[in-house]
Amino acid sequence: MIESRDGRRVVITGLGVLAPCGTGAEDFWAGLRRPAEPVVDRRVVDFDPSRWGISHVEARRMDRFAQLGLAAAAQALADAGLDAQDGPYDAARCGIVLGTGIGGAYAWETQSKILFEKGPSRVSPLVVPTVMPNAASAMVSMRFGWRGPVETVVTACASGTHAVGNGARLVASGRCDAVLVGGSESCQTGVMSNGFRNMKALSATGISRPFDVDRDGFCSAEAGGVMVLEEASAAAARGAIAYAEVAGTASTADAHHITAPAPDGRGAIACMRAAMADAGLTAADVTHVNAHGTSTPLNDATEAASVLEVFGRTQPAVT
């Protein structure tokens, strides 16, 4: 079990997601199971900020990644049956930990264009709070009045997963009774899209096929995903449904290269083993591994070798 004070356990009681393949847990899952369309750039085409209580004025002051994060948080709280402002928990003991890899990419690119085309005096005074990566966490805090730790994790593709682990430790340690965790990203701007393309990281076919012999890269997409974490006994006392327990977490680094994994997979191997140790589990207990799966030659080969090293020939399902 995750290291905790007085045996506190952490459960997931609410789910919120907005993604190109579906909004809401049920539609999202159904979308994941459908065959993928060959699209290099995927967006949440039906996203309406006002549906999630974001006014037109507020939307103009928020980058799209923050809007998606706030909408996912609202959805997760509703799914958990939690009234954030009049619920069972002290707002000072409720936290928010969200991740993002880039932050306000659209605001940055838009304001850069204004600077060069119209001059310095036309740059928005709100550009800094709009661009900053912690804008989503801050907006969620202000919307729902949660005054505990409000933090942002920026660790590239691992940001959202790190946020879940950090939030779980806030609950397990006794600092918080509930924490909103997850992440959001929206960076299909000209600079970012072409940067990924020139890295040779994007699929030319528009289909991501991790671990396939014909894999040729990933597809760019935007999304927001947030979960509600609660202390297990408190969640049960209010009649909440626990989807799952966060039993253990871990975080490591390769200390190798800014984009390429270490060829020996040492970081991934150490991380999986540390997470299992934190949970008090062995490799034989694990039935599923959610892989990074970038569909790139370097990552997939190293990741497959890492899973083989940790779990042996009798491997769990990998998605």
Tab-separated table of C-alpha atoms in Angstrom:
chain	number	residue	atom	x	y	z
A	1	MET	CA	0.000	0.000	0.000
A	2	ILE	CA	1.180	3.529	-0.767
A	3	GLU	CA	3.201	4.972	2.111
A	4	SER	CA	0.644	6.682	4.342
A	5	ARG	CA	-0.151	8.001	7.785
A	6	ASP	CA	-2.363	5.798	9.948
A	7	GLY	CA	-3.048	3.427	7.066
A	8	ARG	CA	-4.908	5.998	4.961
A	9	ARG	CA	-5.914	4.550	1.590
A	10	VAL	CA	-6.557	6.534	-1.572
A	11	VAL	CA	-9.454	5.808	-3.929
A	12	ILE	CA	-10.681	7.287	-7.212
A	13	THR	CA	-14.302	8.442	-6.953
A	14	GLY	CA	-14.823	10.746	-9.931
A	15	LEU	CA	-13.843	10.776	-13.602
A	16	GLY	CA	-13.846	13.660	-16.065
A	17	VAL	CA	-12.529	13.567	-19.615
A	18	LEU	CA	-12.794	15.562	-22.823
A	19	ALA	CA	-10.919	14.054	-25.758
A	20	PRO	CA	-11.234	13.772	-29.542
A	21	CYS	CA	-12.659	10.267	-29.170
A	22	GLY	CA	-15.306	11.207	-26.619
A	23	THR	CA	-16.496	13.423	-23.777
A	24	GLY	CA	-17.324	11.672	-20.511
A	25	ALA	CA	-16.002	8.315	-19.357
A	26	GLU	CA	-18.524	6.173	-21.255
A	27	ASP	CA	-18.195	7.967	-24.601
A	28	PHE	CA	-14.425	8.140	-24.192
A	29	TRP	CA	-14.184	4.379	-23.624
A	30	ALA	CA	-16.453	3.676	-26.589
A	31	GLY	CA	-14.295	5.950	-28.728
A	32	LEU	CA	-11.123	4.166	-27.704
A	33	ARG	CA	-12.608	0.883	-28.860
A	34	ARG	CA	-13.523	2.177	-32.321
A	35	PRO	CA	-11.083	1.862	-35.248
A	36	ALA	CA	-8.857	4.929	-35.522
A	37	GLU	CA	-9.388	7.357	-38.374
A	38	PRO	CA	-6.192	8.410	-40.196
A	39	VAL	CA	-5.932	11.937	-38.775
A	40	VAL	CA	-2.606	13.514	-37.811
A	41	ASP	CA	-4.146	16.363	-35.784
A	42	ARG	CA	-7.013	15.430	-33.453
A	43	ARG	CA	-9.187	17.964	-31.624
A	44	VAL	CA	-12.227	18.055	-29.328
A	45	VAL	CA	-14.495	19.324	-32.092
A	46	ASP	CA	-17.680	19.696	-30.029
A	47	PHE	CA	-16.124	21.551	-27.079
A	48	ASP	CA	-18.355	24.364	-25.799
A	49	PRO	CA	-16.869	26.150	-22.758
A	50	SER	CA	-20.272	27.530	-21.721
A	51	ARG	CA	-21.536	23.979	-21.158
A	52	TRP	CA	-19.082	23.776	-18.269
A	53	GLY	CA	-19.902	27.144	-16.754
A	54	ILE	CA	-17.135	29.075	-18.517
A	55	SER	CA	-18.510	32.420	-19.684
A	56	HIS	CA	-17.491	34.089	-22.923
A	57	VAL	CA	-15.459	36.661	-20.992
A	58	GLU	CA	-13.711	33.956	-18.960
A	59	ALA	CA	-12.969	31.917	-22.071
A	60	ARG	CA	-11.234	34.899	-23.683
A	61	ARG	CA	-8.944	35.094	-20.653
A	62	MET	CA	-8.088	31.399	-20.623
A	63	ASP	CA	-5.979	29.400	-23.034
A	64	ARG	CA	-7.706	26.337	-24.436
A	65	PHE	CA	-5.652	23.919	-22.294
A	66	ALA	CA	-6.962	25.644	-19.153
A	67	GLN	CA	-10.536	25.526	-20.445
A	68	LEU	CA	-10.242	21.779	-21.039
A	69	GLY	CA	-8.744	21.270	-17.570
A	70	LEU	CA	-11.500	23.242	-15.866
A	71	ALA	CA	-14.216	21.423	-17.819
A	72	ALA	CA	-12.734	18.019	-16.942
A	73	ALA	CA	-12.536	18.999	-13.267
A	74	ALA	CA	-16.194	20.052	-13.243
A	75	GLN	CA	-17.142	16.766	-14.853
A	76	ALA	CA	-15.094	14.745	-12.345
A	77	LEU	CA	-16.654	16.480	-9.340
A	78	ALA	CA	-20.138	15.880	-10.731
A	79	ASP	CA	-19.306	12.218	-11.342
A	80	ALA	CA	-18.063	11.894	-7.761
A	81	GLY	CA	-21.222	13.503	-6.408
A	82	LEU	CA	-19.157	16.163	-4.637
A	83	ASP	CA	-20.401	19.693	-4.089
A	84	ALA	CA	-17.053	21.450	-4.041
A	85	GLN	CA	-18.306	24.540	-2.221
A	86	ASP	CA	-20.802	22.947	0.149
A	87	GLY	CA	-19.487	19.424	0.520
A	88	PRO	CA	-18.337	17.277	3.421
A	89	TYR	CA	-14.720	18.462	3.343
A	90	ASP	CA	-12.941	21.564	4.602
A	91	ALA	CA	-11.860	23.562	1.538
A	92	ALA	CA	-8.449	24.085	3.148
A	93	ARG	CA	-7.962	20.303	3.089
A	94	CYS	CA	-8.872	19.911	-0.576
A	95	GLY	CA	-6.140	20.208	-3.193
A	96	ILE	CA	-5.528	20.325	-6.930
A	97	VAL	CA	-2.573	18.837	-8.792
A	98	LEU	CA	-2.757	19.101	-12.579
A	99	GLY	CA	-0.129	18.451	-15.208
A	100	THR	CA	0.638	19.965	-18.586
A	101	GLY	CA	3.597	19.629	-20.879
A	102	ILE	CA	3.404	22.993	-22.636
A	103	GLY	CA	0.801	25.296	-21.086
A	104	GLY	CA	-0.749	28.173	-23.001
A	105	ALA	CA	0.604	27.496	-26.481
A	106	TYR	CA	-2.217	29.259	-28.327
A	107	ALA	CA	-1.961	32.434	-26.261
A	108	TRP	CA	1.798	32.491	-26.690
A	109	GLU	CA	1.652	32.132	-30.465
A	110	THR	CA	-1.246	34.558	-30.877
A	111	GLN	CA	0.395	37.265	-28.791
A	112	SER	CA	3.748	36.758	-30.530
A	113	LYS	CA	2.026	37.420	-33.845
A	114	ILE	CA	0.399	40.556	-32.426
A	115	LEU	CA	3.786	41.776	-31.163
A	116	PHE	CA	5.439	41.483	-34.571
A	117	GLU	CA	2.476	42.700	-36.631
A	118	LYS	CA	1.007	45.445	-34.413
A	119	GLY	CA	3.740	46.380	-31.965
A	120	PRO	CA	4.510	46.045	-28.238
A	121	SER	CA	1.634	48.241	-27.057
A	122	ARG	CA	-0.929	45.810	-28.465
A	123	VAL	CA	0.269	42.766	-26.526
A	124	SER	CA	-2.371	41.693	-24.004
A	125	PRO	CA	-1.619	42.462	-20.342
A	126	LEU	CA	-3.163	39.077	-19.576
A	127	VAL	CA	-0.681	37.104	-21.670
A	128	VAL	CA	1.442	35.989	-18.699
A	129	PRO	CA	-1.383	34.521	-16.563
A	130	THR	CA	-2.876	33.003	-19.715
A	131	VAL	CA	0.329	31.328	-20.871
A	132	MET	CA	1.639	30.083	-17.511
A	133	PRO	CA	1.382	26.301	-17.072
A	134	ASN	CA	-0.317	26.613	-13.669
A	135	ALA	CA	-3.244	28.555	-15.162
A	136	ALA	CA	-5.454	25.454	-15.270
A	137	SER	CA	-4.834	24.537	-11.617
A	138	ALA	CA	-5.394	28.142	-10.565
A	139	MET	CA	-8.662	28.406	-12.497
A	140	VAL	CA	-9.967	25.177	-10.970
A	141	SER	CA	-9.064	26.414	-7.493
A	142	MET	CA	-10.821	29.737	-7.984
A	143	ARG	CA	-13.899	28.167	-9.567
A	144	PHE	CA	-14.489	25.615	-6.809
A	145	GLY	CA	-12.956	27.400	-3.844
A	146	TRP	CA	-10.487	24.676	-2.872
A	147	ARG	CA	-7.721	26.260	-0.794
A	148	GLY	CA	-5.344	23.385	-0.054
A	149	PRO	CA	-2.216	22.707	-2.123
A	150	VAL	CA	-2.766	23.910	-5.702
A	151	GLU	CA	0.129	22.666	-7.789
A	152	THR	CA	1.179	22.064	-11.382
A	153	VAL	CA	3.477	19.364	-12.724
A	154	VAL	CA	5.405	19.993	-15.949
A	155	THR	CA	7.223	16.814	-16.968
A	156	ALA	CA	6.379	16.432	-20.663
A	157	CYS	CA	4.301	13.328	-21.436
A	158	ALA	CA	4.464	12.149	-17.814
A	159	SER	CA	2.892	15.316	-16.376
A	160	GLY	CA	-0.610	13.956	-15.806
A	161	THR	CA	0.596	10.661	-14.353
A	162	HIS	CA	2.994	12.461	-12.020
A	163	ALA	CA	0.088	14.675	-10.929
A	164	VAL	CA	-1.929	11.595	-9.955
A	165	GLY	CA	0.956	10.236	-7.898
A	166	ASN	CA	1.637	13.545	-6.171
A	167	GLY	CA	-2.032	14.044	-5.387
A	168	ALA	CA	-2.351	10.527	-4.003
A	169	ARG	CA	0.486	11.228	-1.589
A	170	LEU	CA	-1.264	14.368	-0.371
A	171	VAL	CA	-4.247	12.224	0.601
A	172	ALA	CA	-2.211	9.316	1.979
A	173	SER	CA	-0.072	11.627	4.124
A	174	GLY	CA	-3.114	13.161	5.781
A	175	ARG	CA	-2.577	16.628	4.308
A	176	CYS	CA	-5.729	16.447	2.165
A	177	ASP	CA	-9.070	14.659	2.269
A	178	ALA	CA	-9.745	15.130	-1.451
A	179	VAL	CA	-7.584	16.121	-4.416
A	180	LEU	CA	-8.408	16.802	-8.066
A	181	VAL	CA	-5.659	15.262	-10.204
A	182	GLY	CA	-4.952	14.851	-13.911
A	183	GLY	CA	-3.912	17.102	-16.737
A	184	SER	CA	-4.777	18.934	-19.930
A	185	GLU	CA	-3.017	19.884	-23.137
A	186	SER	CA	-3.835	21.782	-26.308
A	187	CYS	CA	-0.885	22.771	-28.460
A	188	GLN	CA	-1.765	22.234	-32.120
A	189	THR	CA	-0.322	25.618	-33.011
A	190	GLY	CA	1.816	26.221	-36.074
A	191	VAL	CA	5.056	26.314	-34.099
A	192	MET	CA	4.350	23.269	-31.945
A	193	SER	CA	2.897	21.108	-34.720
A	194	ASN	CA	5.791	21.805	-37.044
A	195	GLY	CA	8.276	21.324	-34.235
A	196	PHE	CA	6.949	17.814	-33.628
A	197	ARG	CA	6.840	17.159	-37.357
A	198	ASN	CA	10.442	18.250	-37.867
A	199	MET	CA	11.516	16.031	-34.978
A	200	LYS	CA	10.188	13.157	-37.121
A	201	ALA	CA	7.936	12.243	-34.195
A	202	LEU	CA	4.547	12.572	-35.932
A	203	SER	CA	3.030	9.779	-37.989
A	204	ALA	CA	2.869	10.576	-41.692
A	205	THR	CA	-0.071	8.177	-42.042
A	206	GLY	CA	-2.154	9.699	-39.250
A	207	ILE	CA	-2.381	6.383	-37.396
A	208	SER	CA	-0.477	5.691	-34.194
A	209	ARG	CA	0.427	1.993	-33.975
A	210	PRO	CA	2.650	1.436	-30.904
A	211	PHE	CA	4.940	-1.610	-30.945
A	212	ASP	CA	3.987	-2.407	-34.549
A	213	VAL	CA	6.786	-3.188	-36.991
A	214	ASP	CA	5.393	-0.474	-39.307
A	215	ARG	CA	5.057	2.224	-36.630
A	216	ASP	CA	6.035	5.696	-37.822
A	217	GLY	CA	5.213	8.086	-34.980
A	218	PHE	CA	2.340	9.400	-32.907
A	219	CYS	CA	-0.590	11.692	-33.691
A	220	SER	CA	-1.072	15.072	-32.053
A	221	ALA	CA	-4.220	15.578	-29.973
A	222	GLU	CA	-5.704	17.814	-27.310
A	223	ALA	CA	-7.563	16.628	-24.218
A	224	GLY	CA	-8.365	17.180	-20.577
A	225	GLY	CA	-8.592	14.390	-18.018
A	226	VAL	CA	-9.210	14.821	-14.278
A	227	MET	CA	-10.005	12.422	-11.431
A	228	VAL	CA	-11.194	12.921	-7.860
A	229	LEU	CA	-9.059	11.225	-5.212
A	230	GLU	CA	-10.425	10.756	-1.690
A	231	GLU	CA	-9.429	9.044	1.523
A	232	ALA	CA	-11.147	5.661	1.323
A	233	SER	CA	-13.059	5.619	4.622
A	234	ALA	CA	-14.341	9.178	4.160
A	235	ALA	CA	-15.472	8.369	0.624
A	236	ALA	CA	-17.288	5.262	1.854
A	237	ALA	CA	-18.940	7.241	4.654
A	238	ARG	CA	-20.565	9.586	2.164
A	239	GLY	CA	-21.648	6.694	-0.055
A	240	ALA	CA	-19.236	7.351	-2.902
A	241	ILE	CA	-18.420	4.672	-5.463
A	242	ALA	CA	-14.718	3.827	-5.607
A	243	TYR	CA	-13.625	3.058	-9.162
A	244	ALA	CA	-10.151	1.977	-8.094
A	245	GLU	CA	-7.465	2.418	-5.449
A	246	VAL	CA	-4.147	4.173	-5.989
A	247	ALA	CA	-2.061	1.494	-4.320
A	248	GLY	CA	1.442	2.712	-5.143
A	249	THR	CA	3.350	5.289	-7.136
A	250	ALA	CA	6.925	5.972	-8.199
A	251	SER	CA	8.955	8.377	-10.303
A	252	THR	CA	12.424	8.036	-11.815
A	253	ALA	CA	14.587	9.561	-14.553
A	254	ASP	CA	16.913	8.110	-17.185
A	255	ALA	CA	19.439	10.987	-16.905
A	256	HIS	CA	20.250	10.191	-20.534
A	257	HIS	CA	18.759	12.426	-23.267
A	258	ILE	CA	16.092	15.123	-23.527
A	259	THR	CA	13.873	13.070	-25.879
A	260	ALA	CA	15.337	9.569	-26.325
A	261	PRO	CA	15.023	6.916	-23.597
A	262	ALA	CA	18.112	5.234	-22.184
A	263	PRO	CA	18.736	2.170	-24.404
A	264	ASP	CA	18.931	-0.151	-21.397
A	265	GLY	CA	15.555	1.055	-20.099
A	266	ARG	CA	16.971	1.628	-16.632
A	267	GLY	CA	14.580	4.438	-15.745
A	268	ALA	CA	11.420	2.581	-16.734
A	269	ILE	CA	12.575	-0.645	-15.094
A	270	ALA	CA	13.415	1.095	-11.822
A	271	CYS	CA	10.139	3.034	-11.858
A	272	MET	CA	7.897	0.001	-12.367
A	273	ARG	CA	9.701	-1.930	-9.651
A	274	ALA	CA	9.544	0.989	-7.228
A	275	ALA	CA	5.809	1.463	-7.834
A	276	MET	CA	5.139	-2.212	-7.166
A	277	ALA	CA	7.243	-2.072	-4.005
A	278	ASP	CA	5.312	0.994	-2.840
A	279	ALA	CA	2.068	-0.913	-3.361
A	280	GLY	CA	3.353	-4.098	-1.745
A	281	LEU	CA	2.839	-6.033	-4.975
A	282	THR	CA	4.961	-8.328	-7.108
A	283	ALA	CA	5.191	-8.662	-10.885
A	284	ALA	CA	2.869	-11.666	-10.695
A	285	ASP	CA	0.109	-9.438	-9.253
A	286	VAL	CA	0.083	-7.043	-12.217
A	287	THR	CA	-2.427	-7.775	-14.987
A	288	HIS	CA	-2.165	-4.602	-17.092
A	289	VAL	CA	0.536	-2.115	-18.091
A	290	ASN	CA	-0.472	1.232	-19.584
A	291	ALA	CA	2.512	1.966	-21.816
A	292	HIS	CA	3.831	5.300	-22.986
A	293	GLY	CA	3.614	3.806	-26.478
A	294	THR	CA	4.737	6.727	-28.616
A	295	SER	CA	4.795	4.582	-31.768
A	296	THR	CA	8.376	5.690	-32.417
A	297	PRO	CA	11.280	3.323	-33.131
A	298	LEU	CA	13.376	4.306	-30.106
A	299	ASN	CA	10.702	4.487	-27.408
A	300	ASP	CA	8.771	1.349	-28.284
A	301	ALA	CA	11.825	-0.885	-28.530
A	302	THR	CA	13.160	0.296	-25.175
A	303	GLU	CA	9.766	0.171	-23.490
A	304	ALA	CA	9.057	-3.355	-24.723
A	305	ALA	CA	12.445	-4.509	-23.437
A	306	SER	CA	11.748	-2.851	-20.068
A	307	VAL	CA	8.408	-4.611	-19.664
A	308	LEU	CA	10.057	-7.907	-20.600
A	309	GLU	CA	12.796	-7.336	-18.005
A	310	VAL	CA	10.315	-6.599	-15.213
A	311	PHE	CA	7.610	-9.150	-15.993
A	312	GLY	CA	9.400	-11.878	-17.918
A	313	ARG	CA	7.834	-13.935	-20.658
A	314	THR	CA	4.456	-14.138	-18.914
A	315	GLN	CA	3.616	-10.508	-19.491
A	316	PRO	CA	0.490	-8.598	-18.463
A	317	ALA	CA	-1.727	-6.995	-21.083
A	318	VAL	CA	-0.151	-3.840	-22.515
A	319	THR	CA	-2.195	-0.930	-23.911
